[in-house]
Tab-separated table of C-alpha atoms in Angstrom:
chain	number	residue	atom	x	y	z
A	1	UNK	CA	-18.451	23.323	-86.315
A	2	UNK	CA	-21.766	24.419	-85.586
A	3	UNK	CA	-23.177	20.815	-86.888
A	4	UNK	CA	-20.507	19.013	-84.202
A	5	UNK	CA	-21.652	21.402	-81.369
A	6	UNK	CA	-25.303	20.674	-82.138
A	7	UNK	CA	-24.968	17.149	-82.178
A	8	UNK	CA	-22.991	17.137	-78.795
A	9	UNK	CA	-26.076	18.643	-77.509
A	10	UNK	CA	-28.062	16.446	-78.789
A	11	UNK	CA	-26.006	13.418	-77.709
A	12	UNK	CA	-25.129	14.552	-73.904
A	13	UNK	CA	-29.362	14.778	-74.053
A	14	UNK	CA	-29.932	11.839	-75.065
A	15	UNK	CA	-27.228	10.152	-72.400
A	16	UNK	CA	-28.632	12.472	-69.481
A	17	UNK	CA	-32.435	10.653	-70.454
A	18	UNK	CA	-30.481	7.410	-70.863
A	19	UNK	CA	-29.494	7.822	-67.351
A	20	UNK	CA	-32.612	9.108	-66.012
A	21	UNK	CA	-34.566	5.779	-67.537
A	22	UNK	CA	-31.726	3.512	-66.099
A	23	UNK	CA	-32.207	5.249	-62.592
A	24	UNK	CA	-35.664	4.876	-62.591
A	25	UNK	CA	-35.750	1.230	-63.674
A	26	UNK	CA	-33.148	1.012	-60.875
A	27	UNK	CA	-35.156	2.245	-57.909
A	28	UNK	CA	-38.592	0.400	-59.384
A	29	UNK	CA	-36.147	-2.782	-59.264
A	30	UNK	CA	-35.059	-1.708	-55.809
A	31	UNK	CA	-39.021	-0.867	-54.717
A	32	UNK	CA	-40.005	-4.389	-56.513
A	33	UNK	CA	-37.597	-6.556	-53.956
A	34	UNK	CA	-38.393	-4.096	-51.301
A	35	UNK	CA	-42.180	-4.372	-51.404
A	36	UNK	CA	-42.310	-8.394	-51.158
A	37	UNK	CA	-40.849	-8.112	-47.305
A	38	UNK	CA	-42.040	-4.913	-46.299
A	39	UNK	CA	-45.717	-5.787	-44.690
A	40	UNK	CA	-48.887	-3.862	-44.660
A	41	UNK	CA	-48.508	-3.396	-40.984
A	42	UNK	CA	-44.996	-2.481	-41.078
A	43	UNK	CA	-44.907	0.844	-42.625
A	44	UNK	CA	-46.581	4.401	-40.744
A	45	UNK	CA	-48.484	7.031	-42.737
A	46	UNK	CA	-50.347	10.342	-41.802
A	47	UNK	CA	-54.044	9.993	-41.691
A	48	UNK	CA	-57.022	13.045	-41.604
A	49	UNK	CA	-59.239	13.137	-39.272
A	50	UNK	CA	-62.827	13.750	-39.955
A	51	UNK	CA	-61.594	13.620	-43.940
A	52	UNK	CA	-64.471	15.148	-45.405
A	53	UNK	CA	-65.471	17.841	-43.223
A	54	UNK	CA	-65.844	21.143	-45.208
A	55	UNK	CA	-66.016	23.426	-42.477
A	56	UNK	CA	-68.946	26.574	-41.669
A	57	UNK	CA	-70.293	28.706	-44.342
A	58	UNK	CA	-70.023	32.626	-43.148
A	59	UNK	CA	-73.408	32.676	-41.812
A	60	UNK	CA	-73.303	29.341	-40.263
A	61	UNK	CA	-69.727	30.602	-38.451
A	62	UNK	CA	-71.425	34.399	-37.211
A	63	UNK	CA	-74.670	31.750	-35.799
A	64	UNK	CA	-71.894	30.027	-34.395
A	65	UNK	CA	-69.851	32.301	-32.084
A	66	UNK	CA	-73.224	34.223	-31.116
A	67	UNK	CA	-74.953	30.805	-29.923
A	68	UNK	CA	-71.827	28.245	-28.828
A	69	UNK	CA	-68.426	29.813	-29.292
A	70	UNK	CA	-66.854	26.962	-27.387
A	71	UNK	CA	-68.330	24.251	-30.242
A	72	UNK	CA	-67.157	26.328	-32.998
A	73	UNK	CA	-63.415	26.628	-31.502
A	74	UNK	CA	-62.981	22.694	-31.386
A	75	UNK	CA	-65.130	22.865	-34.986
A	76	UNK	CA	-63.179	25.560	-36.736
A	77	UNK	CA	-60.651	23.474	-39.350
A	78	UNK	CA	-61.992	21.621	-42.984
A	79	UNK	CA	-60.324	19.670	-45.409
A	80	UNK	CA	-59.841	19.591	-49.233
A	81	UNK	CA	-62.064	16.711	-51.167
A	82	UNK	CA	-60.177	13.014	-50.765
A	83	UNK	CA	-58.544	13.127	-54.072
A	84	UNK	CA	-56.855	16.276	-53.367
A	85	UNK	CA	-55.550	14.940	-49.536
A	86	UNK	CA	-54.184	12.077	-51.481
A	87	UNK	CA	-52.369	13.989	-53.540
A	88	UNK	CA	-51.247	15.860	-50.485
A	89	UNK	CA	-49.958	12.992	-48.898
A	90	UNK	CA	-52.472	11.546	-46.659
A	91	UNK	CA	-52.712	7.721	-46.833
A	92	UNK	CA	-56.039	7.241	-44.292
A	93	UNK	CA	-59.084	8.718	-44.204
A	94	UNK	CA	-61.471	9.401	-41.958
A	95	UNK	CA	-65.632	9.123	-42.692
A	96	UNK	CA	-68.232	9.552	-40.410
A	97	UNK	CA	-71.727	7.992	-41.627
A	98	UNK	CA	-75.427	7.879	-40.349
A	99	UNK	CA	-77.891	5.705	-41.611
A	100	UNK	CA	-80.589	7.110	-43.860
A	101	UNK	CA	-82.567	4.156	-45.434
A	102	UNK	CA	-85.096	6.240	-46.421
A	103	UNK	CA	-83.736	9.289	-47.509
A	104	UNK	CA	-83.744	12.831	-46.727
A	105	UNK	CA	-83.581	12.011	-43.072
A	106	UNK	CA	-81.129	15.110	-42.808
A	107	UNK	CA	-81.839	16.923	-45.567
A	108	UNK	CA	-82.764	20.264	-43.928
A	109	UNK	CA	-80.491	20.843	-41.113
A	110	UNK	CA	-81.542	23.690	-38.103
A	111	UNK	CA	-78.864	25.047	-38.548
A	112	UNK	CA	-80.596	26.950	-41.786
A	113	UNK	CA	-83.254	28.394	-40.252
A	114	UNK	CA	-81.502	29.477	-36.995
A	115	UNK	CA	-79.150	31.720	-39.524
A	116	UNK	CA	-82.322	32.944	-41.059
A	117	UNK	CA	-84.447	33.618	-37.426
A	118	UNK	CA	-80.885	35.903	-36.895
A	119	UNK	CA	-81.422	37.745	-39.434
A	120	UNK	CA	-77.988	36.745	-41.130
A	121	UNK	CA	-77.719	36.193	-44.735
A	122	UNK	CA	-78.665	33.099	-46.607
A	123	UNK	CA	-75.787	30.617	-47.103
A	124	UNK	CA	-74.927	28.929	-50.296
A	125	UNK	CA	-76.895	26.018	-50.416
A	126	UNK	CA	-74.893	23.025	-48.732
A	127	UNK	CA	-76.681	20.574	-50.893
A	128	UNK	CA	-77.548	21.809	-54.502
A	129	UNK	CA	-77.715	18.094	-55.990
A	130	UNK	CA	-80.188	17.002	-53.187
A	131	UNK	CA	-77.793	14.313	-52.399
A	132	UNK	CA	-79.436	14.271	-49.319
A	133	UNK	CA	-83.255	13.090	-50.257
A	134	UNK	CA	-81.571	9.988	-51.790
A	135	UNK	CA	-81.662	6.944	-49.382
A	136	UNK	CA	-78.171	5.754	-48.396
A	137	UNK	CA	-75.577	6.515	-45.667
A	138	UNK	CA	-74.766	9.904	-45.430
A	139	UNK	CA	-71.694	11.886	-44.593
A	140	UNK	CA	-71.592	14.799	-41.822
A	141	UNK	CA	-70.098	15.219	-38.501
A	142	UNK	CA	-73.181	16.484	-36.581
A	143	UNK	CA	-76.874	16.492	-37.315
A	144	UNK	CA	-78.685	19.742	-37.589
A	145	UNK	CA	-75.476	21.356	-36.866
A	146	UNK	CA	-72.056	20.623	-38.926
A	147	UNK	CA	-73.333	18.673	-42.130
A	148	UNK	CA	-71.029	20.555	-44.843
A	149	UNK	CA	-69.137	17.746	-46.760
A	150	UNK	CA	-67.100	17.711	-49.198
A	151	UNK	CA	-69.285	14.248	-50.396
A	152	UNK	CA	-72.459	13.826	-49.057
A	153	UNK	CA	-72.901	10.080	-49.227
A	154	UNK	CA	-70.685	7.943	-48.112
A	155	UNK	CA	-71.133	6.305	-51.805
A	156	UNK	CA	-69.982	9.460	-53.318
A	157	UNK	CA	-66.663	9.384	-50.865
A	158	UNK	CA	-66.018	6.350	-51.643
A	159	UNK	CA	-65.913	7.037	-55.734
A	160	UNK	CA	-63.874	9.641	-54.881
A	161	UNK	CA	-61.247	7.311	-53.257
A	162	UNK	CA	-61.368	4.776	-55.882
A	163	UNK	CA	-60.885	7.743	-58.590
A	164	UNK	CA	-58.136	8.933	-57.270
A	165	UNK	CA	-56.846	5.393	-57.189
A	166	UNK	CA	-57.025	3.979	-60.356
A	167	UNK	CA	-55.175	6.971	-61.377
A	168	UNK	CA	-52.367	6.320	-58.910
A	169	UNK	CA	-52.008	2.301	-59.289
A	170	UNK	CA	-48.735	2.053	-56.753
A	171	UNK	CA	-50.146	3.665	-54.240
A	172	UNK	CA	-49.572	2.229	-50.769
A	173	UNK	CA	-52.913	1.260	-49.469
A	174	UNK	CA	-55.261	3.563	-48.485
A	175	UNK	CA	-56.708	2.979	-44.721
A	176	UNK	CA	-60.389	4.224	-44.740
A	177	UNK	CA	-61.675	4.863	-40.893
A	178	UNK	CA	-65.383	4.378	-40.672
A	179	UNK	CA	-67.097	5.653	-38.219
A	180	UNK	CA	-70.982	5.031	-37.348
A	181	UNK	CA	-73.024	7.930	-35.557
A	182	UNK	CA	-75.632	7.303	-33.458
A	183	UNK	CA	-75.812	10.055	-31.166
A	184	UNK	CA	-77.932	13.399	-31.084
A	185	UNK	CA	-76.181	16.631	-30.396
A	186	UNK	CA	-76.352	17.181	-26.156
A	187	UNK	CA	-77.023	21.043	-27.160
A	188	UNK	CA	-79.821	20.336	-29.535
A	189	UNK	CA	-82.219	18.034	-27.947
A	190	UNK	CA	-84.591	18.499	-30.624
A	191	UNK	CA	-82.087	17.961	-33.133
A	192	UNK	CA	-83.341	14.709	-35.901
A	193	UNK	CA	-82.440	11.540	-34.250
A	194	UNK	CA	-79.369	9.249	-35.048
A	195	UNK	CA	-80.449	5.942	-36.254
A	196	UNK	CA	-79.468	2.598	-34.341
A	197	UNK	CA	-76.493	0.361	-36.094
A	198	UNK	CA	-77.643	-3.360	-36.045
A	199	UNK	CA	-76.784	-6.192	-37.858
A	200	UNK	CA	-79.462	-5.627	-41.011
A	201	UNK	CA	-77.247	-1.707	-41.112
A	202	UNK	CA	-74.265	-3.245	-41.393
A	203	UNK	CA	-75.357	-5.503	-44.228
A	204	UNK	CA	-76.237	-2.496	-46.221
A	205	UNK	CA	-73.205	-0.931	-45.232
A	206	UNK	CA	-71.178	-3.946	-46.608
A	207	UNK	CA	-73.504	-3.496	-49.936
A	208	UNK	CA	-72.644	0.055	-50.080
A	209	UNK	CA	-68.992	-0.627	-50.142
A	210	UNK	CA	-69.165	-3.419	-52.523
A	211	UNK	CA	-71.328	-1.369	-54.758
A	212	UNK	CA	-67.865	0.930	-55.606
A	213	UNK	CA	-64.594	-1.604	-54.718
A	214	UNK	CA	-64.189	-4.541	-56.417
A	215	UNK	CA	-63.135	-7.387	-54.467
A	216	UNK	CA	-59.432	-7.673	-55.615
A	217	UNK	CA	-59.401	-3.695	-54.795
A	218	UNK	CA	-59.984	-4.561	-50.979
A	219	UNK	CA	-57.815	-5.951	-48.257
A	220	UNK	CA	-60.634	-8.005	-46.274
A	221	UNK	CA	-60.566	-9.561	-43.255
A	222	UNK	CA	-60.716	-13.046	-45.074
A	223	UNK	CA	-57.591	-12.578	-47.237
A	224	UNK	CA	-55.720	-11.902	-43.602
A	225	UNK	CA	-57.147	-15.004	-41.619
A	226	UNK	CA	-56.527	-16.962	-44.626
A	227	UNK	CA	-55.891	-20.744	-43.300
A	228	UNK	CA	-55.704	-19.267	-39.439
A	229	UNK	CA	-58.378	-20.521	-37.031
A	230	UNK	CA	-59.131	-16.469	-36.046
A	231	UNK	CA	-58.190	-13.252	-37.636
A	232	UNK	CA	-56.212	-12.263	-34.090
A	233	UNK	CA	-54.362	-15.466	-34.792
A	234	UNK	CA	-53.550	-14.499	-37.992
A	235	UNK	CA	-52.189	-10.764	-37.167
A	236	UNK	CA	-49.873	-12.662	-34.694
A	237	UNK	CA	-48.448	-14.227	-36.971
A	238	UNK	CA	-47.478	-11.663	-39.148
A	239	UNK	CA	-49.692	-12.572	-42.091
A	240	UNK	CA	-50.731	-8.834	-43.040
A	241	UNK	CA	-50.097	-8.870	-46.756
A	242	UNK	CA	-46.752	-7.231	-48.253
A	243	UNK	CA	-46.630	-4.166	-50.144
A	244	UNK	CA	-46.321	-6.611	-53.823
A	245	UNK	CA	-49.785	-7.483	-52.845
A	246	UNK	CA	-51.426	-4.194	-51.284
A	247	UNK	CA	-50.473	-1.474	-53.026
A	248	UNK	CA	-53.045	0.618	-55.145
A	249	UNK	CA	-56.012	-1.421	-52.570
A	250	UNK	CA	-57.817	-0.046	-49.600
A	251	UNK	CA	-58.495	-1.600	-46.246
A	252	UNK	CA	-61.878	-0.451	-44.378
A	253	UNK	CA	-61.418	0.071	-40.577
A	254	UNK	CA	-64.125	0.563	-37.778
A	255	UNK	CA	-64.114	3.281	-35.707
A	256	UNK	CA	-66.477	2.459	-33.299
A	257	UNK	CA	-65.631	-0.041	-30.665
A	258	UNK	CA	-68.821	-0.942	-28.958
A	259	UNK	CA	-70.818	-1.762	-32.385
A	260	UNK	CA	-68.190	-4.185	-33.506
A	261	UNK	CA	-69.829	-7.031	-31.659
A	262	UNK	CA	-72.785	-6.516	-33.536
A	263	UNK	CA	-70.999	-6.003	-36.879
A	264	UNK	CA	-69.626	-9.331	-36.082
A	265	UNK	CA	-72.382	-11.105	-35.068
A	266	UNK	CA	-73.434	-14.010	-37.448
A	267	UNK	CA	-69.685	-13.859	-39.124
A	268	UNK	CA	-67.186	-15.230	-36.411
A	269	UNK	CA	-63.405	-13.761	-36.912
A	270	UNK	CA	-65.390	-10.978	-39.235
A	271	UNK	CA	-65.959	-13.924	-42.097
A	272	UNK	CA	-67.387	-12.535	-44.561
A	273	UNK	CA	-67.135	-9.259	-43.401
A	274	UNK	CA	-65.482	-5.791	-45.024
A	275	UNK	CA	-63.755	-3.776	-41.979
A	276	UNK	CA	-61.626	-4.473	-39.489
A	277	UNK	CA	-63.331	-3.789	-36.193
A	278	UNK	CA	-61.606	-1.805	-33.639
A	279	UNK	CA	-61.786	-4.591	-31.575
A	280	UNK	CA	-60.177	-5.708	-27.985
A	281	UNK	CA	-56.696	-7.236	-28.207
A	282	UNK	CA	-56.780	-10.347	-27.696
A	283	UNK	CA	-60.498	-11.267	-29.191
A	284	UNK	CA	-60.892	-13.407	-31.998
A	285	UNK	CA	-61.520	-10.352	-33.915
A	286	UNK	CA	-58.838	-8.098	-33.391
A	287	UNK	CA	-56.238	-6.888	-36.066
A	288	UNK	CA	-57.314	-3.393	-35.910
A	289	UNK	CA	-57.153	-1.210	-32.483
A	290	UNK	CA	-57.469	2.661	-32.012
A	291	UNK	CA	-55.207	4.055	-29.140
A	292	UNK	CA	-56.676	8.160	-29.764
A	293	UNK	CA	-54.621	8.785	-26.798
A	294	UNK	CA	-52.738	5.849	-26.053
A	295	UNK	CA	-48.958	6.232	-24.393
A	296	UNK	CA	-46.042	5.256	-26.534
A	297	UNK	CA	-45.272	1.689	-24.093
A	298	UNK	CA	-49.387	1.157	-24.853
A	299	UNK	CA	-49.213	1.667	-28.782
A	300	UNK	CA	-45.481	0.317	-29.554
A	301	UNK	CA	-46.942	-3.240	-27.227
A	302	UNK	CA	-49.723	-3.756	-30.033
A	303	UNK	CA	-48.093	-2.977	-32.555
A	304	UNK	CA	-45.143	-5.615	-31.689
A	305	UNK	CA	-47.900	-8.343	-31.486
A	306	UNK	CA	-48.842	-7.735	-35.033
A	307	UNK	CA	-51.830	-5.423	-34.666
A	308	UNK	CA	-52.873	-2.075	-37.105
A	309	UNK	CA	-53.053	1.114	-34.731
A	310	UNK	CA	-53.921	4.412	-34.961
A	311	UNK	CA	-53.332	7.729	-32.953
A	312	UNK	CA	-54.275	10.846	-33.184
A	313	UNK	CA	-52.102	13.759	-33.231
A	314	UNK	CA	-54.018	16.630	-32.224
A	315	UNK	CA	-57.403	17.316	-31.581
A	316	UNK	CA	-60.211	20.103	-31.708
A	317	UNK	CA	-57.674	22.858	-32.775
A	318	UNK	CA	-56.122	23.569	-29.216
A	319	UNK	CA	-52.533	22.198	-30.564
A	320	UNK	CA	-52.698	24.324	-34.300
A	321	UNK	CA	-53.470	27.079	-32.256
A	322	UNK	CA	-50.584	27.065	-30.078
A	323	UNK	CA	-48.036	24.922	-32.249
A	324	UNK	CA	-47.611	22.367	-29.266
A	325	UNK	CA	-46.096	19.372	-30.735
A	326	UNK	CA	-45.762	17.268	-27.841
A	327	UNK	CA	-48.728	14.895	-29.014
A	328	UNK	CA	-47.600	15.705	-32.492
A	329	UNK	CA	-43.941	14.373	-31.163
A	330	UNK	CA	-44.951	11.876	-29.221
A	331	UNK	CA	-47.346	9.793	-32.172
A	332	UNK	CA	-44.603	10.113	-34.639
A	333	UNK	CA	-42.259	8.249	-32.160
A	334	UNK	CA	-44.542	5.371	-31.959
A	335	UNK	CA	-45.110	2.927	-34.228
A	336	UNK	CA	-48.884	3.952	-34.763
A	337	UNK	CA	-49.428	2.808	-38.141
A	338	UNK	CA	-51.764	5.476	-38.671
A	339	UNK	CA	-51.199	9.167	-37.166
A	340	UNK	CA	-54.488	11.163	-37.859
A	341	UNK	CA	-54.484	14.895	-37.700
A	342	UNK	CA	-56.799	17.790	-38.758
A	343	UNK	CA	-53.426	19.537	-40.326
A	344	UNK	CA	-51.499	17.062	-42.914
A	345	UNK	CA	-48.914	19.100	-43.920
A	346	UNK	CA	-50.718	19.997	-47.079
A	347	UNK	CA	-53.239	21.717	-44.982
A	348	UNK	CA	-51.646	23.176	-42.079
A	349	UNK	CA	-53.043	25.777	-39.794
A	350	UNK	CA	-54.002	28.598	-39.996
A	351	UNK	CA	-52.846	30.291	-36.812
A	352	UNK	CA	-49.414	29.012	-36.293
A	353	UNK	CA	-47.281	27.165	-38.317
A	354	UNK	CA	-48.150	23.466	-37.213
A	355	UNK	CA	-49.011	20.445	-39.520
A	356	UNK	CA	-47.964	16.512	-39.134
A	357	UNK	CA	-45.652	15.068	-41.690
A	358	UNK	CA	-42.416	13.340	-42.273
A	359	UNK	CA	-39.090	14.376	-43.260
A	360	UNK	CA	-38.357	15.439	-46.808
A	361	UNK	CA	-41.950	15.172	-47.964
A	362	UNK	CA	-42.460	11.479	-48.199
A	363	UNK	CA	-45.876	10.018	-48.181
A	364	UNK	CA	-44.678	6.926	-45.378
A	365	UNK	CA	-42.095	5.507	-43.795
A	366	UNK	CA	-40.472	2.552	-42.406
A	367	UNK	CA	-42.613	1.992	-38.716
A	368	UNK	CA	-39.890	2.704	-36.672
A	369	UNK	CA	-40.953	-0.142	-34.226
A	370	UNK	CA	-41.521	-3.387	-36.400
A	371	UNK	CA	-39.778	-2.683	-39.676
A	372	UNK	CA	-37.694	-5.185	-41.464
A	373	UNK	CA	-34.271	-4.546	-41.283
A	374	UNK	CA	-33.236	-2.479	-44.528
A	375	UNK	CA	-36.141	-1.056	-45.169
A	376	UNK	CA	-35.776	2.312	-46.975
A	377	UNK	CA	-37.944	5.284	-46.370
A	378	UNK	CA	-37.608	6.337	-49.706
A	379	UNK	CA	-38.442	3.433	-51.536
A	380	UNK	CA	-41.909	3.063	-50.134
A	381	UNK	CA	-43.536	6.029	-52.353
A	382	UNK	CA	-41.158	8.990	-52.270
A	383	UNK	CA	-41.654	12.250	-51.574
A	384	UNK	CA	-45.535	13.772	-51.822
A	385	UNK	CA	-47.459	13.520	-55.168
A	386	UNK	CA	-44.569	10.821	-56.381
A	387	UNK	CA	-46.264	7.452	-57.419
């Protein structure tokens, strides 16, 4: 009797795996004839904004509120390193980069000795590997000031992408926001001084990026165009590749509007070229536009014509600190591809109970504006963490 009941066991096991495999194969079947007419541009995901920023060390944050409370407020959130917001969930980064040819252009920021002439204790040291005497674009939000990272070259942000992306090989594409600082801090007029992005610095940039992705692991402006006379012509016309063909790639997006021209100078419709510029609608350039604070009619009319758009949700910690969702609400109505927040809900804040995510967990959905008709939520990656 004992051998019967034992093998029962054994056999409903072996059925319940049975069925398990079968269901499985049956929603990677279902995913399969989903993902060749489900395109690029016609699914939404939650983005972090200013991905890499590791926040104030406990010194740095007592210099802080004695010096410029009202900078620290609007300063006062961080993020885990990219790998781990990917495994959270987020599906678009943010990085901010200054040019640094030379090296070690910001490698000892004010900030260190104004802690020290206050008599506070010493910090950790925000750069023990001396990333920042190597030449190279470097990651920080502000000069002198905010320049804790969790990568300190835009190099080492980018391996940590690409890492995390070979390890998860269905993952919907990554959107990677770059954007180029120029500017010195208005409270700091002494503060080191923002290099100038021309042409030759956007060359290097491109180098940078190729020196990590591969060219099949990028979406490019090129592969968009394709036959088109003009990338803009291209987006119009719905040619944004489908999910068969862009998942586990990344696409690079400019932040910046006003240095696009000069990004694109020498390579009409961004030939040639890496990122999408956030460029004006209409120009031969434009696939990619940023609408930070756009209205719904603004955002859901570019995205309609074909174009890749991105909102934010929230911004220097005045909505975590209150919980007000009405920006919150108001992005996730539209059919921003990209909704960028400082609290994905695998970071959410610390005051109140706010964070930016979708229902049930899942990584994306269907853009409630332009997506094909059957498209299913859940068959785009699941729930968060599922690949």
């Amino acid at each position: 009797m004992m051998f019967f009941r034992a093998a029962e066991r054994v056999g409903v096991s072996a059925l319940l795996l049975a069925l398990g495999q079968f269901a499985t194969a049956q929603q990677q079947s279902s995913q399969a004839a989903q993902d060749k007419i489900v395109h690029l541009n016609q699914i939404q995901v939650i983005g972090s904004h200013n991905s890499y920023h590791a926040g104030f060390a406990p010194s740095e944050r007592k210099y802080m509120e004695m010096k410029n409370p009202k900078a620290l407020r609007s300063l006062d959130y961080h993020h885990a390193p990219l790998g781990d917001q990917l495994s959270g969930g987020v599906r678009q980064v943010e990085i901010d980069i200054f040019a640094d040819p030379e090296g070690g252009r910001f490698a000892h920021p004010a900030i260190v000795q104004g802690v020290a002439a206050a008599g506070l204790p010493a910090d950790p040291d925000f750069d023990p590997k001396h990333e920042m005497d190597q030449p190279g674009f470097k990651v920080m939000h502000v000069q002198d000031i905010d320049e804790r990272s969790t990568c300190h070259t835009f190099v080492a942000c980018l391996k940590d992408v690409q890492t995390w992306s070979k390890q998860h090989p269905r993952h919907l594409p990554i959107f990677i926001l770059v954007e180029t600082k120029e500017d010195s801090p208005r409270e700091m007029p002494n503060a080191v001084k923002a290099l100038p992005f021309t042409s030759a610095t956007f060359d290097a940039l491109d180098a940078e990026i190729r020196s990590v992705f591969q060219p099949e692991e990028m979406i490019t402006p090129d592969e968009v165009r394709g036959d088109s006379a003009t990338l803009v012509e291209a987006v119009r016309a719905g040619k944004w590749p489908t999910l068969a063909k862009a998942r586990g790639r990344v696409v690079f997006l400019m932040d910046q509007q006003h240095v696009g021209p000069i990004y694109a100078q020498g390579h009409p419709s961004l030939r040639g070229r890496i990122l999408f510029t956030n460029a004006i609608p209409g120009a031969a350039d434009a696939a990619f536009v940023e609408q930070n604070n756009g209205s719904i009619e603004a955002i859901n009319a570019l995205v309609k014509e074909g174009y890749l758009v991105r909102t934010r949700t929230d911004e220097s910690t005045e909505q975590a600190r209150t919980n007000d969702t009405t920006r919150r609400d108001l992005a996730l109505a539209s059919g921003a591809q990209m909704l960028s927040t400082d609290y994905p809900s695998s970071e959410p804040s610390q005051w109140t109970k706010y964070s930016v995510g979708f229902p049930d967990g899942l990584v994306a959905r269907c853009n409630p504006v332009n997506k094909p008709a059957g498209c299913v939520d859940g068959l785009l990656e699941g729930a968060t963490g599922a690949q």
